[in-house]
Coordinates of C-alpha atoms and ligand atoms in Angstrom, one line a residue:
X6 CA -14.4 -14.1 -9.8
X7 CA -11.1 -12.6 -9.5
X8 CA -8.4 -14.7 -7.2
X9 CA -6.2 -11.6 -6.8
X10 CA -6.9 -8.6 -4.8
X11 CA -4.6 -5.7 -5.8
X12 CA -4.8 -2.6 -4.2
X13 CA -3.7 0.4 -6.3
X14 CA -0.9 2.5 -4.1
X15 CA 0.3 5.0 -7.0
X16 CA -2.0 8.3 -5.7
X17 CA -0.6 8.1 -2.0
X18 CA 2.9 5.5 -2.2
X19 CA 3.6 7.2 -6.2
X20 CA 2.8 10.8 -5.7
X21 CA 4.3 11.3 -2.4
X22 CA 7.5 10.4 -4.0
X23 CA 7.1 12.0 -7.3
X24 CA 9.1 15.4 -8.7
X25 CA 6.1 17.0 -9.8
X26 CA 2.6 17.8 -7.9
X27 CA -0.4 16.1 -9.2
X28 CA -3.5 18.7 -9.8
X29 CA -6.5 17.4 -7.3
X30 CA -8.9 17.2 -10.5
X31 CA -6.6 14.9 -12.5
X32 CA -6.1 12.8 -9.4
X33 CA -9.7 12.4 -9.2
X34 CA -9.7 11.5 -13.1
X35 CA -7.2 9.3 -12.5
X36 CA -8.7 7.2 -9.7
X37 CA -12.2 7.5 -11.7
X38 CA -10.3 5.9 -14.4
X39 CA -8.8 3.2 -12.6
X40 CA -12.0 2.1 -10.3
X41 CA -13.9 1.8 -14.2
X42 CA -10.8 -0.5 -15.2
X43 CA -11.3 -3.2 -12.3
X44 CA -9.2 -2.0 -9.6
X45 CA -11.6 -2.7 -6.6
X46 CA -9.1 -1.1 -4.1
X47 CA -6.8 2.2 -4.2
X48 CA -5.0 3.7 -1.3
X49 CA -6.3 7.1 -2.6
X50 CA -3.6 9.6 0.3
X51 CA -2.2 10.2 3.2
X52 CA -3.1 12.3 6.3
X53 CA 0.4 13.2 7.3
X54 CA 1.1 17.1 8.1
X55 CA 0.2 18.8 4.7
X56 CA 3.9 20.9 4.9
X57 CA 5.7 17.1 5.7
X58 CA 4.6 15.8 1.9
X59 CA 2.6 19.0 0.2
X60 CA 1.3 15.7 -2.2
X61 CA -0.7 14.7 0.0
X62 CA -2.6 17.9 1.3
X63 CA -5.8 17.3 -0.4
X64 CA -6.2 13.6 0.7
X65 CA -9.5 14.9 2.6
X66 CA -11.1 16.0 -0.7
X67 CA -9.6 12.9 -2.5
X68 CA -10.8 10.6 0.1
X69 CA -14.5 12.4 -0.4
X70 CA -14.4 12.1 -4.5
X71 CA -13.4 8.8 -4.3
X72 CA -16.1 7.6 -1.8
X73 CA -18.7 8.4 -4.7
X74 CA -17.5 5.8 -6.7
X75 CA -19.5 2.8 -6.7
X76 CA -17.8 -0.6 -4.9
X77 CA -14.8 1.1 -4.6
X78 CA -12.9 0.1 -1.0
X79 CA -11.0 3.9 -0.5
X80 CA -7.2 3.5 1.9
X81 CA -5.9 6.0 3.3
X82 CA -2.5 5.9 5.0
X83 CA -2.2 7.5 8.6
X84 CA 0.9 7.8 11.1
X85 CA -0.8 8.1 14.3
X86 CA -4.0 9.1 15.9
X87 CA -4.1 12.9 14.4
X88 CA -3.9 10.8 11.2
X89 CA -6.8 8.6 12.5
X90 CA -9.2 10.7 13.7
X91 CA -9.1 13.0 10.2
X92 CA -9.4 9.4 8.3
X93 CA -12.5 8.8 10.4
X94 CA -14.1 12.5 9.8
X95 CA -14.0 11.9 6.0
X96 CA -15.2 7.9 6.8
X97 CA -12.3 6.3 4.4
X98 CA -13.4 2.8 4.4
X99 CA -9.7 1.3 5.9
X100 CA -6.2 2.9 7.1
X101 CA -3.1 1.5 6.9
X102 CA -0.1 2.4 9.3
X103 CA 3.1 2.2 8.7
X104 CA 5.2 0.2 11.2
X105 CA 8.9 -0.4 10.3
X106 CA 10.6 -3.4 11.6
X107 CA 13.8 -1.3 11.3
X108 CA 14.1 1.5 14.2
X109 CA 16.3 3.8 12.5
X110 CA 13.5 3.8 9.9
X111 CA 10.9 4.3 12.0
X112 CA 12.7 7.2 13.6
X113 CA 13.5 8.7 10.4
X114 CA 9.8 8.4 9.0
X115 CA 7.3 8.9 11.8
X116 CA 9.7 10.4 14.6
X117 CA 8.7 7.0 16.5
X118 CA 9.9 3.5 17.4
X119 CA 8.6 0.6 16.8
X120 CA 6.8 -0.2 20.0
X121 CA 5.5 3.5 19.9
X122 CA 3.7 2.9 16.7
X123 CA 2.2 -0.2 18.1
X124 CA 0.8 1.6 20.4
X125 CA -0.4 4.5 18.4
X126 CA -2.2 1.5 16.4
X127 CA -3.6 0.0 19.6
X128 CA -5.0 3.1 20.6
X129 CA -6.9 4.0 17.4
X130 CA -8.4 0.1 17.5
X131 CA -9.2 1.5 20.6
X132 CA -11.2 4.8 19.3
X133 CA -13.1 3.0 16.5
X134 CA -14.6 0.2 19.4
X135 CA -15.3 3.3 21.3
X136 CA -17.3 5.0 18.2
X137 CA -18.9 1.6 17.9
X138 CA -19.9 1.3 21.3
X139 CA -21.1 4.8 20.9
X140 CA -23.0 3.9 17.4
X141 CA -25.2 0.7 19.2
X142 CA -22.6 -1.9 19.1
X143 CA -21.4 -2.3 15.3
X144 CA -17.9 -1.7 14.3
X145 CA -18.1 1.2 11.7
X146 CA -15.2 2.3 12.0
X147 CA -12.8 1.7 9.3
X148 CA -10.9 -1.5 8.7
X149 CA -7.3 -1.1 10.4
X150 CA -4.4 -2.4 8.3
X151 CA -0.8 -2.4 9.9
X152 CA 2.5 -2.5 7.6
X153 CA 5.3 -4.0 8.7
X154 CA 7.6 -1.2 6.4
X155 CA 11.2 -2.2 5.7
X156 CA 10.5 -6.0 6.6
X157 CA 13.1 -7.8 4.0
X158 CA 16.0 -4.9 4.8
X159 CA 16.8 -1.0 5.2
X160 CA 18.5 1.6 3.3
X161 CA 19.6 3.4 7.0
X162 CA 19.9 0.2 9.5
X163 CA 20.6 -2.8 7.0
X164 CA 20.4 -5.8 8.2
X165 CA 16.5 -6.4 9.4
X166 CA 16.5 -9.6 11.5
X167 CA 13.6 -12.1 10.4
X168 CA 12.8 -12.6 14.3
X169 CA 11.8 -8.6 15.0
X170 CA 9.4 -8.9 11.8
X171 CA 7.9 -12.1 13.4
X172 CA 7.5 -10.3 16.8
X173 CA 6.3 -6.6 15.0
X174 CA 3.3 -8.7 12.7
X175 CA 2.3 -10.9 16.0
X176 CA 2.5 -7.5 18.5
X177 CA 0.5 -5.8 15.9
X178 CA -1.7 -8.3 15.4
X179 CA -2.7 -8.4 18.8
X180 CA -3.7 -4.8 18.7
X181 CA -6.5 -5.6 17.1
X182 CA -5.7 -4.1 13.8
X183 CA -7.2 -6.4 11.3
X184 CA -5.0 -7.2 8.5
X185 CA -1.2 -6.9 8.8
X186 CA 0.9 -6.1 5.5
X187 CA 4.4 -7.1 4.6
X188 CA 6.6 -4.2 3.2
X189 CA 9.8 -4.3 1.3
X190 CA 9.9 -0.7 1.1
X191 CA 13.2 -0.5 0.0
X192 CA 13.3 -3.6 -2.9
X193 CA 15.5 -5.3 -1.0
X194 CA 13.6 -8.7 -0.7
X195 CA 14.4 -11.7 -2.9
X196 CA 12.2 -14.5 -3.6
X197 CA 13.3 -17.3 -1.3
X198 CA 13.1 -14.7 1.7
X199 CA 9.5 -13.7 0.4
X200 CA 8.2 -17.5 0.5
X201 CA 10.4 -17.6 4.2
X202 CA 8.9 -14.6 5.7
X203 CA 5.2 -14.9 5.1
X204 CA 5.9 -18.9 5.7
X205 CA 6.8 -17.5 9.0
X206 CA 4.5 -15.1 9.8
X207 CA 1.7 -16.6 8.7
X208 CA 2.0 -19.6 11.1
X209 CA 2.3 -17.2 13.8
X210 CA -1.1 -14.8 12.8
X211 CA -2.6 -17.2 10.1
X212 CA -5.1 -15.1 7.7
X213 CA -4.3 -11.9 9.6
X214 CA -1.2 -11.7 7.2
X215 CA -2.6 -10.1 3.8
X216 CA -0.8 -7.7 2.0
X217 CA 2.2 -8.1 -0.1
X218 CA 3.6 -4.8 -0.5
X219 CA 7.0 -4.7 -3.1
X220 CA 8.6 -2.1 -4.4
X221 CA 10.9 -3.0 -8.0
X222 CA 14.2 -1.2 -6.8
X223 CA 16.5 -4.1 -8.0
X224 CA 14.1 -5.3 -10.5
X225 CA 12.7 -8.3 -8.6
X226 CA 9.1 -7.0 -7.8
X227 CA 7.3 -9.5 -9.9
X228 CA 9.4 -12.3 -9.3
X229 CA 8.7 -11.4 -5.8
X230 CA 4.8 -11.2 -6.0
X231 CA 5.4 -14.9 -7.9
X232 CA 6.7 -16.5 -4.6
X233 CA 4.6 -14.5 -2.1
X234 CA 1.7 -16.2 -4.6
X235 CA 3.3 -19.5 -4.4
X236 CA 3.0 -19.4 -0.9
X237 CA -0.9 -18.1 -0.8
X238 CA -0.9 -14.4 -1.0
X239 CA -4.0 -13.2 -2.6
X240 CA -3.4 -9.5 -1.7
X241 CA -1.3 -7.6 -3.6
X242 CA -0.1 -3.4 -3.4
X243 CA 1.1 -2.3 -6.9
X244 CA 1.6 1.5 -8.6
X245 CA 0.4 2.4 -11.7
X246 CA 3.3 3.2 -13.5
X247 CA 5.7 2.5 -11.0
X248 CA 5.9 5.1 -9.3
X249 CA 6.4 5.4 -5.9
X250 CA 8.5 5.0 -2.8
X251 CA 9.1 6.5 0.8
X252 CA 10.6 10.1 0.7
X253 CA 12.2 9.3 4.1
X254 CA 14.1 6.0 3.3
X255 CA 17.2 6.6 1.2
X256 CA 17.3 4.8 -2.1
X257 CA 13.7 3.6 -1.9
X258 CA 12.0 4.1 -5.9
X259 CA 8.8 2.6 -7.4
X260 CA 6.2 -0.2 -6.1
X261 CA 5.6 -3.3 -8.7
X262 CA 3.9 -2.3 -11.7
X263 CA 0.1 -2.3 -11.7
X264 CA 0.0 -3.4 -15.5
X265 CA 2.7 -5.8 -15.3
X266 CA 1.1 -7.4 -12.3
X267 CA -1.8 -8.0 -13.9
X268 CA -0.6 -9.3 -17.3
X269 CA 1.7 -11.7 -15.2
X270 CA -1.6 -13.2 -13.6
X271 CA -3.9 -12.8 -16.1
X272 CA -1.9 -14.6 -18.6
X273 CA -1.5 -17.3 -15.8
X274 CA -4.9 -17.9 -15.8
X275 CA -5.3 -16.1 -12.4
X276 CA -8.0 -13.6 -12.6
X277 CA -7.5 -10.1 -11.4
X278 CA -10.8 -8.4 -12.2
X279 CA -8.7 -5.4 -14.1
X280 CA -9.6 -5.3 -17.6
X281 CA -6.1 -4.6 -19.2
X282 CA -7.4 -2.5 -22.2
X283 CA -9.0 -0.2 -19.6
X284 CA -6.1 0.0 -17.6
X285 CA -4.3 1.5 -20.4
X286 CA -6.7 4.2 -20.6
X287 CA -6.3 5.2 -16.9
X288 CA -2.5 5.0 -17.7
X289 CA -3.1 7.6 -20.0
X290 CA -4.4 10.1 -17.3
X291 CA -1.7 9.4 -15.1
X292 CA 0.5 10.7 -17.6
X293 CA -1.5 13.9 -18.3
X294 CA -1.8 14.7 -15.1
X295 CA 1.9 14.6 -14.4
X296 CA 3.1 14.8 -17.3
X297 CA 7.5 15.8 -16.5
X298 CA 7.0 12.8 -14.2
X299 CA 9.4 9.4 -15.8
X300 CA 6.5 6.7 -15.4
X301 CA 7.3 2.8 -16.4
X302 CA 5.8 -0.7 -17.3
X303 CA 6.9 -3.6 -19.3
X304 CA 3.2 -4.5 -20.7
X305 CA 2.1 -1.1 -21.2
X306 CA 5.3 -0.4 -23.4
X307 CA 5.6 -3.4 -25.5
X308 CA 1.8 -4.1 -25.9
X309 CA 0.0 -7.5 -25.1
X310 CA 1.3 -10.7 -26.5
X311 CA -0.5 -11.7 -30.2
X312 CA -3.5 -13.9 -28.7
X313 CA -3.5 -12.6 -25.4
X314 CA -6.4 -14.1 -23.8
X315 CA -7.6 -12.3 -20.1
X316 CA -7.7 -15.0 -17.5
X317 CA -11.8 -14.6 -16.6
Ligands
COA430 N1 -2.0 15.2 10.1 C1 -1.9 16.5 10.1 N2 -1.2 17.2 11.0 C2 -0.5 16.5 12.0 C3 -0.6 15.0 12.0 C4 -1.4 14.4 11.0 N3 -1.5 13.1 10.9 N4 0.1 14.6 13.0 C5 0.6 15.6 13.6 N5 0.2 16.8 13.0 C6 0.6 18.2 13.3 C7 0.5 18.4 14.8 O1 -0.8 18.9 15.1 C8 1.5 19.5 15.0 O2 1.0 20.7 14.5 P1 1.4 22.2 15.1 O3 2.9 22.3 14.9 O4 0.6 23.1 14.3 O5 1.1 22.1 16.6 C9 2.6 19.1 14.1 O6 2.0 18.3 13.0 C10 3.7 18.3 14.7 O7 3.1 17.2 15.5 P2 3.9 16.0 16.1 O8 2.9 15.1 16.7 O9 5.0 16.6 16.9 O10 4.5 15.3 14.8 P3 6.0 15.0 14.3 O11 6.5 16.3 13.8 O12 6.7 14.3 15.4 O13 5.7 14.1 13.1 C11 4.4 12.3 12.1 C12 5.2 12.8 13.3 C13 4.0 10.9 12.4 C14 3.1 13.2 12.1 C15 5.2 12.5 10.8 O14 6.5 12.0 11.0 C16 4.6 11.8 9.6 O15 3.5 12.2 9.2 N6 5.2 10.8 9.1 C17 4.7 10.0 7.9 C18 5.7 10.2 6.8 C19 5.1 9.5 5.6 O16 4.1 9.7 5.1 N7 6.0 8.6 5.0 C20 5.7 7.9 3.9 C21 4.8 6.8 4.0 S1 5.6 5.3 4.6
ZN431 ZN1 5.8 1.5 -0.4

């Protein structure tokens, strides 16, 4: 049984950063590959305007491939409601919004504050009850996710005070949205404020608060996932690779790699459900499928410690 729930972010929080454009068939390859290695959930795109990040305009046919595959939970990230409502038409199985704790961010990335993302969020909770009440009563819409983005610090605003995170997560929270996410979008976080934050926020929302989401800007994304652990995070965001990072916040660069992530559990004794050896192979398609693109990994490079033994 694995402990640790990653969710794979390189096709939509890698490729939307990346130099190079991804071919749809070797992003389906890819995504194949990583769904056979263990990885029970990938955030496969993004339904932002196709022109905004041209990456990202086949996230529709994505989304479809990668509903084929068997127990795989498929993400999609969305901005607003537009975003929403083609998330629902393709039925991706959860969204995830992003909501930045700093406003200058949230200006820069969606063209909205704070509070008006909260609401955009509030009113697609709204549309999927409506669809249920339309369906006979079940909720069948898909499960809503809200990131808090730039919660440990911002390229543009600096300084993020801990008390607007608090009140972000709880408003969100109270939206309706089902899980809320913790973002450090721009690798600014370090350990101690990790173990604070979600300390913090998880007193106020309790098992609402999932998702750690860390990007390895200043090298600190594992010891990072370490403390959000040691302070019960099960739910993890990692990139293949480490790729990734938000085209619209200055400085941002890759998420906490996958492989590394998974070696640093497994060879805790935490299971992860990813079968290293596999991984590799999926690693292998990333990098024929964009293949100018620098990609990165500690494990992958130096190969698995003599007597390696997989936690499960
Ligand atoms: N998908 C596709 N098209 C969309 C869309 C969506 N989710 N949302 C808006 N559009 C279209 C509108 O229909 C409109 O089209 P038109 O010019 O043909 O009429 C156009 O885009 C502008 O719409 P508007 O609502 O004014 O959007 P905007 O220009 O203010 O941009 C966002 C707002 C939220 C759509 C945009 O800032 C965005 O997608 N941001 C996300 C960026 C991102 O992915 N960052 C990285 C992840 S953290
Ligand atoms: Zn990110």
């Amino acid at each position: 049984m694995r402990q640790i729930h990653i969710c794979e972010v390189g096709p939509r929080d890698g490729l939307q950063n990346a130099q190079h454009l991804m071919p749809t068939e070797a992003k389906q390859a890819w995504i194949a590959s990583m769904a056979a290695a263990g990885i029970e959930e990938i955030e496969v795109g993004s339904f932002v305007p196709p022109k905004l990040i041209p990456a990202m305009a086949d996230t529709a046919e994505i989304v479809t491939f990668a509903l084929t595959i068997p127990k795989l939970k498929v993400v999609a990230l969305v901005p607003n409601v537009k975003g929403f409502e083609r998330a629902l038409a393709c039925g991706a199985h959860k969204v995830t919004f992003p909501v930045s704790a700093s406003r200058a961010h949230s200006l820069a990335n969606v063209r909205m504050t704070p509070e008006q993302m909260v609401e955009e969020v509030r009113r697609c909770v709204e549309l999927r009850a409506q669809l249920g009440a339309k369906n006979g009563g079940g909720n069948n819409g898909p499960q809503i996710e809200a990131g808090v983005a730039t919660a440990f610090g911002c390229t543009l605003q600096g300084v993020v005070p801990e008390d607007d995170v608090v009140r972000l997560a709880v408003m969100l929270a109270e939206t309706g949205a089902d899980c809320i996410a913790l973002a450090d979008t721009v690798g600014y976080a370090n350990p101690a404020q990790i173990k604070r934050i979600f300390s913090r926020v998880r007193k106020e929302i309790g098992d609402k608060l999932e998702a750690a989401h860390l990007h390895n800007t200043r090298g600190l994304g594992l010891a990072n996932a370490l403390a959000a652990y040691e302070v019960g995070v099960r739910h993890f965001d990692s990139s293949m690779g480490g790729l990734g990072g938000c085209p619209f916040a200055p400085g941002a660069s890759g998420n906490v790699i996958t492989e590394d992530l998974v070696f640093m559990f497994e060879s805790m004794g935490v299971p992860t459900g990813v079968d290293f050896d596999k991984l590799m192979e999926a690693r292998k398609l990333l990098v024929a499928g964009i293949p100018q693109e620098p990609i990165y990994g500690h494990t992958p490079m130096a190969g698995l410690p003599k007597g390696f033994r997989a936690a499960a």
